[in-house]
XYZ file of C-alpha atoms in Angstrom:
587
model
C -40.303 -85.525 -17.112
C -43.402 -84.956 -19.202
C -43.652 -86.935 -22.408
C -43.379 -84.992 -25.638
C -45.623 -85.749 -28.566
C -45.224 -85.089 -32.267
C -47.783 -82.906 -33.996
C -50.245 -84.127 -36.587
C -49.679 -84.427 -40.274
C -46.053 -83.560 -40.835
C -44.501 -87.022 -41.017
C -41.626 -85.927 -38.758
C -40.967 -85.888 -35.052
C -40.724 -82.733 -33.087
C -37.576 -82.314 -31.083
C -34.527 -80.214 -30.518
C -32.197 -79.456 -33.373
C -28.666 -80.777 -33.291
C -25.742 -78.537 -33.981
C -23.262 -79.120 -36.755
C -20.534 -81.666 -36.300
C -22.859 -84.131 -34.549
C -23.106 -82.255 -31.232
C -26.279 -80.791 -29.768
C -26.299 -77.013 -29.458
C -26.846 -75.828 -25.872
C -30.332 -74.594 -25.054
C -30.450 -70.781 -24.923
C -31.300 -69.217 -21.585
C -34.946 -68.149 -21.347
C -35.700 -64.431 -21.393
C -35.802 -63.292 -17.776
C -37.350 -60.323 -16.022
C -40.414 -58.535 -17.335
C -42.108 -60.583 -20.070
C -44.679 -58.317 -21.651
C -45.584 -57.165 -25.150
C -42.950 -54.423 -25.274
C -40.203 -56.776 -24.061
C -41.160 -59.440 -26.637
C -41.046 -56.826 -29.398
C -37.591 -55.610 -28.354
C -36.267 -59.168 -27.969
C -37.411 -60.184 -31.430
C -35.870 -57.105 -33.030
C -32.594 -57.712 -31.142
C -32.575 -61.330 -32.362
C -32.685 -60.324 -36.025
C -29.835 -62.149 -37.784
C -28.978 -64.321 -34.744
C -28.727 -68.114 -34.862
C -32.155 -69.711 -35.316
C -31.872 -71.584 -32.032
C -32.194 -68.299 -30.121
C -35.964 -68.441 -30.739
C -36.126 -71.062 -27.984
C -35.424 -68.411 -25.372
C -38.951 -67.098 -26.007
C -40.704 -70.142 -24.540
C -43.163 -69.404 -21.771
C -45.811 -66.756 -21.035
C -45.915 -63.164 -22.326
C -48.377 -60.659 -20.851
C -50.140 -58.521 -23.489
C -52.523 -56.931 -21.005
C -55.853 -58.166 -22.334
C -54.470 -61.565 -23.297
C -51.601 -63.941 -22.551
C -49.393 -65.385 -25.268
C -47.733 -68.684 -24.384
C -44.912 -69.875 -26.624
C -45.334 -73.604 -26.094
C -42.889 -75.174 -28.490
C -40.268 -73.748 -30.815
C -39.181 -75.519 -33.974
C -35.527 -76.479 -34.189
C -34.958 -74.935 -37.635
C -36.982 -73.201 -40.375
C -37.681 -76.541 -42.063
C -39.089 -78.347 -39.025
C -42.839 -78.594 -38.253
C -44.317 -75.267 -37.122
C -43.872 -73.800 -33.666
C -46.907 -73.671 -31.403
C -48.328 -70.735 -29.480
C -51.394 -70.452 -27.286
C -53.469 -67.291 -26.885
C -55.676 -66.985 -23.805
C -58.178 -64.108 -23.857
C -59.887 -64.311 -20.441
C -62.625 -61.835 -21.354
C -63.583 -61.624 -25.008
C -67.074 -60.429 -24.175
C -68.734 -63.616 -25.447
C -72.192 -63.724 -23.795
C -73.306 -66.773 -21.852
C -76.041 -67.380 -24.429
C -73.251 -68.287 -26.878
C -71.416 -70.765 -24.633
C -73.812 -71.746 -21.843
C -74.643 -75.184 -23.250
C -72.232 -77.670 -24.901
C -73.800 -77.450 -28.364
C -73.667 -73.647 -28.617
C -70.199 -73.583 -27.070
C -68.914 -75.931 -29.767
C -70.691 -74.027 -32.535
C -69.537 -70.572 -31.390
C -65.962 -71.795 -30.961
C -66.058 -73.182 -34.493
C -67.442 -69.889 -35.809
C -64.725 -67.856 -34.085
C -62.028 -70.259 -35.250
C -63.140 -69.852 -38.859
C -63.236 -66.079 -38.405
C -59.672 -66.243 -37.087
C -58.582 -68.250 -40.117
C -60.010 -65.610 -42.472
C -58.345 -62.810 -40.531
C -54.989 -64.609 -40.612
C -55.059 -65.235 -44.355
C -51.645 -64.319 -45.728
C -50.042 -64.446 -42.281
C -47.466 -66.916 -40.976
C -49.933 -67.692 -38.181
C -52.178 -70.668 -38.981
C -55.196 -72.025 -37.125
C -56.844 -75.393 -37.770
C -60.572 -75.119 -38.569
C -61.271 -78.236 -40.624
C -63.741 -78.561 -43.482
C -67.516 -78.612 -43.728
C -68.128 -80.298 -40.369
C -68.556 -78.565 -37.003
C -66.566 -80.757 -34.606
C -65.004 -79.985 -31.245
C -61.315 -79.289 -31.842
C -58.302 -78.144 -29.865
C -57.576 -75.010 -31.897
C -60.366 -72.781 -30.528
C -62.169 -73.224 -27.219
C -64.538 -71.097 -25.125
C -64.382 -70.860 -21.341
C -66.837 -68.634 -19.481
C -66.758 -65.808 -22.019
C -63.063 -66.183 -22.753
C -61.406 -67.530 -25.888
C -58.400 -69.844 -26.098
C -56.598 -70.327 -29.412
C -53.901 -72.846 -30.291
C -51.998 -71.559 -33.306
C -49.116 -72.781 -35.435
C -46.450 -70.453 -36.777
C -43.488 -71.056 -39.052
C -41.056 -68.781 -37.227
C -39.361 -66.850 -40.018
C -35.724 -67.086 -40.892
C -33.159 -66.275 -43.550
C -31.594 -69.674 -43.903
C -30.681 -70.610 -40.340
C -30.702 -67.013 -39.128
C -33.632 -65.351 -37.378
C -35.830 -62.937 -39.317
C -36.676 -60.958 -36.199
C -38.511 -58.117 -37.924
C -41.027 -60.448 -39.556
C -41.443 -62.421 -36.334
C -42.079 -59.175 -34.430
C -44.710 -58.151 -36.950
C -46.526 -61.489 -36.675
C -46.438 -61.891 -32.893
C -46.596 -58.287 -31.739
C -48.871 -56.720 -34.334
C -50.827 -59.341 -36.298
C -51.675 -61.374 -33.204
C -52.966 -58.455 -31.071
C -55.007 -57.277 -34.061
C -56.534 -60.758 -34.305
C -57.466 -60.694 -30.615
C -59.129 -57.298 -31.080
C -61.127 -58.604 -34.051
C -62.332 -61.633 -32.091
C -63.843 -59.481 -29.366
C -67.592 -60.040 -29.400
C -68.225 -56.336 -30.077
C -66.314 -56.687 -33.353
C -68.083 -59.875 -34.448
C -71.145 -59.999 -36.697
C -73.251 -61.271 -33.818
C -76.307 -61.936 -35.974
C -74.230 -64.214 -38.188
C -72.632 -65.923 -35.167
C -76.012 -66.543 -33.545
C -77.455 -67.883 -36.825
C -74.458 -70.218 -37.131
C -75.043 -71.622 -33.635
C -78.812 -71.819 -34.233
C -78.203 -73.948 -37.327
C -75.995 -76.381 -35.417
C -78.498 -76.496 -32.541
C -81.261 -77.409 -35.015
C -79.147 -80.226 -36.444
C -78.519 -81.645 -32.988
C -82.210 -81.328 -32.058
C -83.175 -83.137 -35.255
C -80.741 -85.979 -34.602
C -82.043 -86.293 -31.047
C -85.560 -86.878 -32.411
C -84.641 -89.774 -34.705
C -84.834 -92.615 -32.220
C -88.134 -91.436 -30.724
C -89.572 -91.279 -34.236
C -88.416 -94.788 -35.114
C -85.931 -93.417 -37.676
C -82.250 -94.022 -38.340
C -81.830 -90.990 -40.619
C -83.546 -87.929 -42.045
C -82.892 -86.073 -45.314
C -84.577 -82.679 -45.551
C -86.481 -81.580 -48.619
C -84.268 -79.143 -50.519
C -81.005 -80.614 -49.219
C -78.077 -80.525 -51.648
C -76.267 -83.876 -51.475
C -73.853 -83.799 -54.476
C -70.412 -82.351 -53.806
C -68.432 -80.030 -56.019
C -65.974 -82.749 -57.082
C -64.328 -85.932 -55.939
C -61.646 -83.900 -54.160
C -63.853 -81.118 -52.792
C -66.475 -81.447 -50.074
C -68.008 -78.094 -51.031
C -71.616 -78.296 -52.256
C -72.267 -78.517 -55.972
C -73.796 -75.253 -57.135
C -74.630 -75.675 -60.821
C -76.796 -78.631 -61.818
C -77.351 -80.083 -58.347
C -80.785 -81.661 -57.907
C -82.345 -80.625 -54.578
C -83.564 -83.602 -52.594
C -87.311 -84.222 -52.492
C -88.769 -86.974 -50.330
C -91.137 -89.587 -51.728
C -94.595 -88.772 -50.309
C -94.846 -92.147 -48.539
C -91.642 -91.528 -46.554
C -92.115 -87.820 -45.871
C -92.201 -86.814 -42.216
C -92.265 -83.426 -40.515
C -90.247 -82.411 -37.472
C -90.284 -79.317 -35.310
C -86.943 -77.623 -34.665
C -86.189 -74.887 -32.124
C -85.087 -72.241 -34.653
C -86.214 -73.266 -38.141
C -89.652 -74.372 -37.013
C -91.304 -77.221 -38.922
C -89.273 -78.915 -41.655
C -90.153 -81.879 -43.846
C -88.079 -84.541 -45.497
C -87.496 -88.243 -45.951
C -87.395 -90.306 -42.802
C -85.408 -93.533 -43.106
C -87.167 -95.999 -40.786
C -85.495 -98.514 -38.520
C -85.041 -101.956 -40.023
C -83.496 -102.888 -43.362
C -83.491 -100.192 -46.042
C -82.274 -100.791 -49.580
C -81.142 -97.944 -51.824
C -81.260 -99.127 -55.436
C -81.042 -97.659 -58.917
C -78.894 -97.500 -61.996
C -75.293 -96.387 -62.073
C -74.653 -92.635 -61.627
C -78.201 -91.986 -60.389
C -77.232 -90.953 -56.855
C -77.253 -94.133 -54.725
C -73.755 -93.732 -53.302
C -74.208 -89.956 -53.046
C -77.158 -90.512 -50.724
C -75.290 -93.086 -48.654
C -72.245 -90.815 -48.438
C -74.465 -88.026 -47.101
C -75.831 -90.439 -44.496
C -72.256 -91.423 -43.505
C -71.484 -87.757 -42.879
C -74.851 -87.232 -41.195
C -73.338 -88.269 -37.870
C -71.639 -84.831 -37.921
C -73.090 -81.321 -37.913
C -72.419 -79.168 -40.966
C -71.833 -75.492 -41.712
C -74.720 -73.271 -42.728
C -74.840 -73.291 -46.529
C -73.288 -76.756 -46.844
C -76.548 -78.216 -48.164
C -76.480 -81.092 -45.657
C -77.311 -79.123 -42.493
C -80.512 -81.161 -42.104
C -79.183 -84.490 -43.354
C -78.736 -86.373 -40.115
C -78.044 -89.940 -39.097
C -78.065 -91.481 -35.665
C -74.740 -90.833 -34.013
C -74.088 -94.576 -33.634
C -74.042 -95.191 -37.411
C -70.927 -96.965 -38.733
C -69.901 -97.481 -42.367
C -68.973 -101.110 -43.038
C -66.676 -102.357 -45.780
C -64.310 -105.200 -46.625
C -60.703 -104.504 -45.680
C -58.423 -107.204 -47.001
C -55.129 -107.543 -45.152
C -56.140 -106.036 -41.805
C -55.287 -107.674 -38.498
C -58.098 -109.146 -36.401
C -57.552 -109.819 -32.696
C -59.816 -112.325 -30.953
C -63.129 -111.225 -32.444
C -66.233 -113.427 -32.288
C -67.088 -113.789 -35.984
C -68.955 -117.081 -35.514
C -72.269 -115.651 -36.824
C -70.579 -115.241 -40.221
C -67.827 -117.869 -40.248
C -68.499 -121.446 -39.138
C -67.049 -124.904 -39.667
C -63.665 -123.867 -41.002
C -61.766 -126.778 -42.633
C -58.933 -126.115 -40.177
C -61.259 -126.485 -37.215
C -60.303 -123.034 -35.868
C -62.605 -121.514 -33.255
C -64.308 -118.599 -35.010
C -65.823 -117.338 -31.754
C -62.258 -116.346 -30.833
C -60.913 -115.480 -34.268
C -57.523 -113.952 -34.880
C -55.489 -113.389 -38.010
C -52.651 -111.134 -39.142
C -53.977 -110.949 -42.704
C -57.745 -111.113 -43.010
C -59.482 -111.858 -46.291
C -62.117 -109.541 -47.659
C -64.946 -111.627 -46.197
C -63.428 -112.211 -42.746
C -62.398 -108.557 -42.451
C -65.920 -107.415 -43.277
C -67.352 -109.896 -40.773
C -64.956 -108.582 -38.118
C -65.827 -104.976 -38.958
C -69.525 -105.687 -38.404
C -68.970 -107.566 -35.143
C -66.568 -104.893 -33.828
C -69.024 -102.099 -34.660
C -71.821 -103.887 -32.793
C -69.463 -104.547 -29.866
C -68.625 -100.814 -29.702
C -72.326 -99.952 -29.506
C -73.414 -99.281 -33.096
C -77.082 -99.867 -33.858
C -76.963 -98.550 -37.415
C -74.838 -100.077 -40.197
C -74.241 -98.387 -43.553
C -73.137 -100.661 -46.405
C -72.315 -100.029 -50.065
C -72.014 -103.218 -52.107
C -69.205 -101.657 -54.175
C -66.850 -101.852 -51.169
C -67.937 -105.228 -49.799
C -66.833 -108.840 -50.173
C -69.329 -110.414 -52.586
C -69.144 -113.857 -51.023
C -70.109 -112.449 -47.620
C -73.032 -110.488 -49.015
C -74.910 -113.181 -50.932
C -74.887 -116.736 -52.336
C -77.346 -117.334 -55.129
C -79.328 -120.532 -55.678
C -77.021 -122.037 -58.288
C -73.931 -121.519 -56.131
C -75.740 -123.074 -53.164
C -76.700 -126.036 -55.325
C -73.102 -126.549 -56.432
C -71.413 -125.867 -53.085
C -73.561 -127.322 -50.334
C -73.970 -125.477 -47.023
C -71.896 -128.003 -45.071
C -68.976 -127.220 -47.408
C -69.312 -123.442 -47.208
C -68.104 -121.894 -43.933
C -69.460 -118.403 -44.707
C -72.954 -117.345 -43.693
C -73.907 -114.471 -46.015
C -75.026 -111.140 -44.622
C -78.396 -111.534 -46.330
C -79.180 -114.384 -43.901
C -78.157 -112.332 -40.847
C -79.384 -108.812 -41.550
C -82.886 -109.510 -40.226
C -81.736 -111.332 -37.057
C -79.397 -108.411 -36.394
C -82.384 -106.096 -36.293
C -84.869 -108.468 -34.698
C -82.607 -109.763 -31.915
C -80.151 -106.895 -31.392
C -81.920 -103.760 -32.651
C -79.301 -103.118 -35.353
C -80.712 -101.435 -38.470
C -78.956 -101.536 -41.838
C -78.990 -99.207 -44.836
C -77.593 -100.880 -47.968
C -76.791 -99.579 -51.419
C -77.419 -102.434 -53.867
C -77.158 -102.235 -57.622
C -76.458 -105.776 -58.741
C -78.600 -108.173 -56.717
C -82.326 -108.286 -56.164
C -82.086 -111.028 -53.531
C -82.054 -108.386 -50.795
C -85.663 -107.582 -51.732
C -86.462 -110.721 -49.715
C -85.283 -109.122 -46.467
C -85.921 -105.421 -47.028
C -88.418 -103.421 -44.984
C -88.264 -100.505 -47.417
C -86.706 -99.995 -50.843
C -85.783 -96.551 -52.184
C -85.087 -96.200 -55.906
C -82.844 -93.319 -57.032
C -83.659 -92.132 -60.536
C -81.579 -89.133 -61.701
C -81.122 -88.162 -58.019
C -84.880 -88.288 -57.409
C -85.887 -90.865 -54.748
C -88.935 -93.084 -55.154
C -90.449 -95.525 -52.679
C -90.650 -98.871 -54.558
C -91.140 -101.078 -51.504
C -94.465 -102.472 -52.725
C -93.086 -103.473 -56.129
C -89.969 -104.994 -54.523
C -92.178 -107.009 -52.145
C -93.977 -108.508 -55.150
C -90.623 -109.753 -56.421
C -89.448 -111.064 -53.030
C -89.362 -114.684 -51.912
C -89.477 -116.332 -48.510
C -86.114 -116.907 -46.856
C -84.856 -118.817 -43.846
C -82.751 -116.586 -41.610
C -79.612 -117.712 -39.815
C -78.943 -117.006 -36.144
C -76.945 -114.038 -34.837
C -76.197 -114.977 -31.232
C -75.140 -112.608 -28.493
C -71.571 -111.543 -29.375
C -68.656 -111.970 -27.035
C -67.231 -108.798 -25.517
C -63.472 -108.387 -25.287
C -61.282 -107.137 -22.469
C -58.201 -105.305 -23.768
C -54.768 -105.821 -22.228
C -53.696 -102.228 -21.372
C -50.023 -103.147 -21.802
C -50.626 -103.723 -25.525
C -51.711 -100.098 -26.122
C -48.481 -98.145 -25.812
C -47.555 -94.995 -27.739
C -43.926 -94.894 -26.578
C -40.989 -95.445 -28.917
C -37.887 -97.503 -28.282
C -36.371 -94.337 -26.774
C -39.197 -94.185 -24.249
C -40.790 -91.043 -25.662
C -44.425 -90.774 -26.743
C -45.131 -90.454 -30.458
C -48.555 -89.769 -31.950
C -48.865 -88.269 -35.428
C -50.482 -88.948 -38.756
C -49.418 -89.339 -42.335
C -52.086 -87.690 -44.463
C -55.440 -89.481 -44.019
C -53.863 -92.916 -44.373
C -51.791 -93.778 -41.311
C -51.755 -93.049 -37.595
C -48.276 -93.406 -36.138
C -48.759 -94.637 -32.572
C -45.454 -95.262 -30.848
C -43.682 -97.852 -32.983
C -46.880 -98.890 -34.804
C -48.245 -97.655 -38.119
C -52.021 -98.043 -38.043
C -53.661 -98.170 -41.481
C -56.863 -96.101 -41.244
C -57.660 -95.732 -44.946
C -60.754 -97.902 -44.616
C -62.165 -96.009 -41.638
C -64.357 -93.940 -43.927
C -66.033 -91.761 -41.296
C -62.799 -89.985 -40.489
C -63.669 -86.653 -42.112
C -60.978 -84.428 -40.602
C -57.225 -85.091 -40.361
C -57.290 -83.940 -36.748
C -59.658 -86.789 -35.861
C -56.915 -89.287 -36.658
C -54.550 -87.595 -34.210
C -57.451 -87.300 -31.756
C -58.071 -91.034 -31.994
C -54.408 -91.698 -31.197
C -54.634 -89.405 -28.180
C -57.843 -91.200 -27.165
C -55.988 -94.544 -27.235
C -53.355 -93.044 -24.967
C -56.061 -91.684 -22.638
C -57.866 -95.041 -22.530
C -54.815 -96.457 -20.765
C -53.534 -93.363 -18.937
C -57.009 -92.676 -17.520
C -57.445 -96.365 -16.599
C -60.544 -96.682 -18.736
C -58.849 -99.750 -20.217
C -57.720 -101.474 -17.023
C -57.673 -105.179 -17.824
C -61.123 -105.654 -16.248
C -63.586 -103.499 -18.215
C -64.877 -104.729 -21.544
C -64.057 -102.630 -24.597
C -67.577 -101.171 -24.663
C -67.363 -100.313 -20.948
C -63.982 -98.632 -21.492
C -65.409 -96.513 -24.319
C -68.375 -95.582 -22.102
C -65.975 -94.514 -19.335
C -63.903 -92.385 -21.723
C -67.035 -90.685 -23.087
C -68.149 -89.825 -19.546
C -64.761 -88.229 -18.825
C -64.862 -86.286 -22.110
C -68.334 -84.995 -21.256
C -66.864 -83.427 -18.109
C -63.557 -82.022 -19.393
C -64.038 -81.813 -23.142
C -61.463 -82.125 -25.867
C -58.596 -80.940 -23.634
C -58.755 -84.279 -21.778
C -57.076 -85.909 -24.752
C -54.021 -83.749 -25.189
C -53.743 -80.442 -23.392
C -49.959 -80.997 -23.377
C -49.843 -82.343 -26.926
C -48.546 -79.300 -28.779
C -50.412 -79.912 -32.026
C -53.867 -79.725 -33.575
C -56.368 -82.467 -32.893
C -60.122 -82.999 -33.166
C -62.501 -84.954 -30.951
C -63.211 -88.373 -32.548
C -66.314 -90.525 -32.094
C -66.086 -93.680 -29.985
C -66.529 -95.778 -33.127
C -63.440 -94.376 -34.830
C -61.478 -94.785 -31.575
C -62.567 -98.437 -31.494
C -61.730 -98.856 -35.188
C -58.179 -97.567 -34.659
C -57.729 -99.732 -31.570
C -58.874 -102.810 -33.487
C -56.344 -102.079 -36.246
C -53.435 -101.625 -33.840
C -51.140 -104.561 -34.574
C -49.831 -104.693 -31.017
C -53.361 -105.091 -29.599
C -53.841 -108.047 -27.285
C -57.143 -109.204 -25.821
C -56.897 -110.541 -22.273
C -60.360 -112.063 -22.018
C -63.699 -112.585 -23.759
C -67.097 -112.490 -22.088
C -70.560 -113.369 -23.248
C -72.820 -110.311 -23.324
C -76.111 -112.119 -23.052
């Protein structure tokens, strides 16, 4: 029997509804015989006023002529999470130019999904399209000119009785009208092509970063401030357009926009400094999101960061499972081996050290750090503290002593927002001052204030081999369970995984997608007890490149979004059942 999985975001499990008196109502017989549009319409009208459970007889395929409607899952009562339907339009007239390469396929699918959401406004039919980012998601996919939609619907009822007339209107009139409006002849093709061109330019720009010796690029004229702390929409009134300092300005050629200029952030160690409320964290936040492509008009379409960039922060209380944190933590009073460190309740400093080492293990070569969310004692130790507490008494090696070896020996660049300590001038390759949202290159002045430092050593980290038996999404009843609670928790089997500190989750569906990726790591034998964690992530990425987002959960029955490997690794590392079978030196 196939496992059944809960949908994302509702905080409840999907399942059959029990009848009154403690017994389970018998499943209604499926509709037999001809299953076409006319039959579905007549069945829904005949069901009007019947017991809500009769909706379950609709499960399966319905032939609408130019498309197929599949009723995948039916909610048990009007108050349960929405039912799920799939619409397959084998020929929507989408030209090969709009789906022939992976980037344009993703962009055009996103465009059509957002068009569907607008067309369904006010309907009981709902489609997941996310926010300002263009990410591959399960809700709208393109296949050889066809369109496939996964849609949620709160099947209507009057109490626990079927509202068949409303259901008939939604499924037999609203849905066919939507399919008609998604036909390529009905689409504003110029707008759709411009949308895909914009995404293609973003991808082309990101692909040029490494060859240009850059970790990020911020285009002149970009709008970085957001509308508010709870809205990711661009600020319209009063936003200061970004303008690169002349010394950091570079030009790049893009396939559709042509030549664009902006600030290139070079490899190495970059400090972003300035007074409070002058835009330091706004710039770093834009760089965090620069690993994703953005909608035309977002203001950050040409703010890009290498796709291996990971935001680092302290995370007091998290579990750490056999991570080599010895570059940061040495000579513990307890004598514990910090090259094989484990704890159920990490401090701020040890959690931040683990987060850095785990990101590097997963393949990150770009770290983003904001001092406001770090452990101070892991970032720096000033001269007076060193004089009072001698090095042989202090087990922590501060990040300031390791940031250069990370780049020199391992090719890991770091972008840091610093507002309270000038000691990082000693190790910085470039310093950018934000003054009223205007950036200035102050590297030369910062170098005059710098002093010589002695770096510590960041040895080759140990790679971990995950025990596949410790990654299990089944419950005590033997059924799979993957769902999320807001943006805070992934429920994975019997485990609640706290993901609040994984700051590059930008879409709720990514959290569900990461849970499905954990399941696929084991089910697809990417995690097999022999591969290292990095090798397992490589193997999963190769499989996703072939099959796409459907590899994760074609049978899931809920919305999900393709996550990056770094968020998959972050969730895995926070899974409290995780066990590491082996450690290996990587060099």
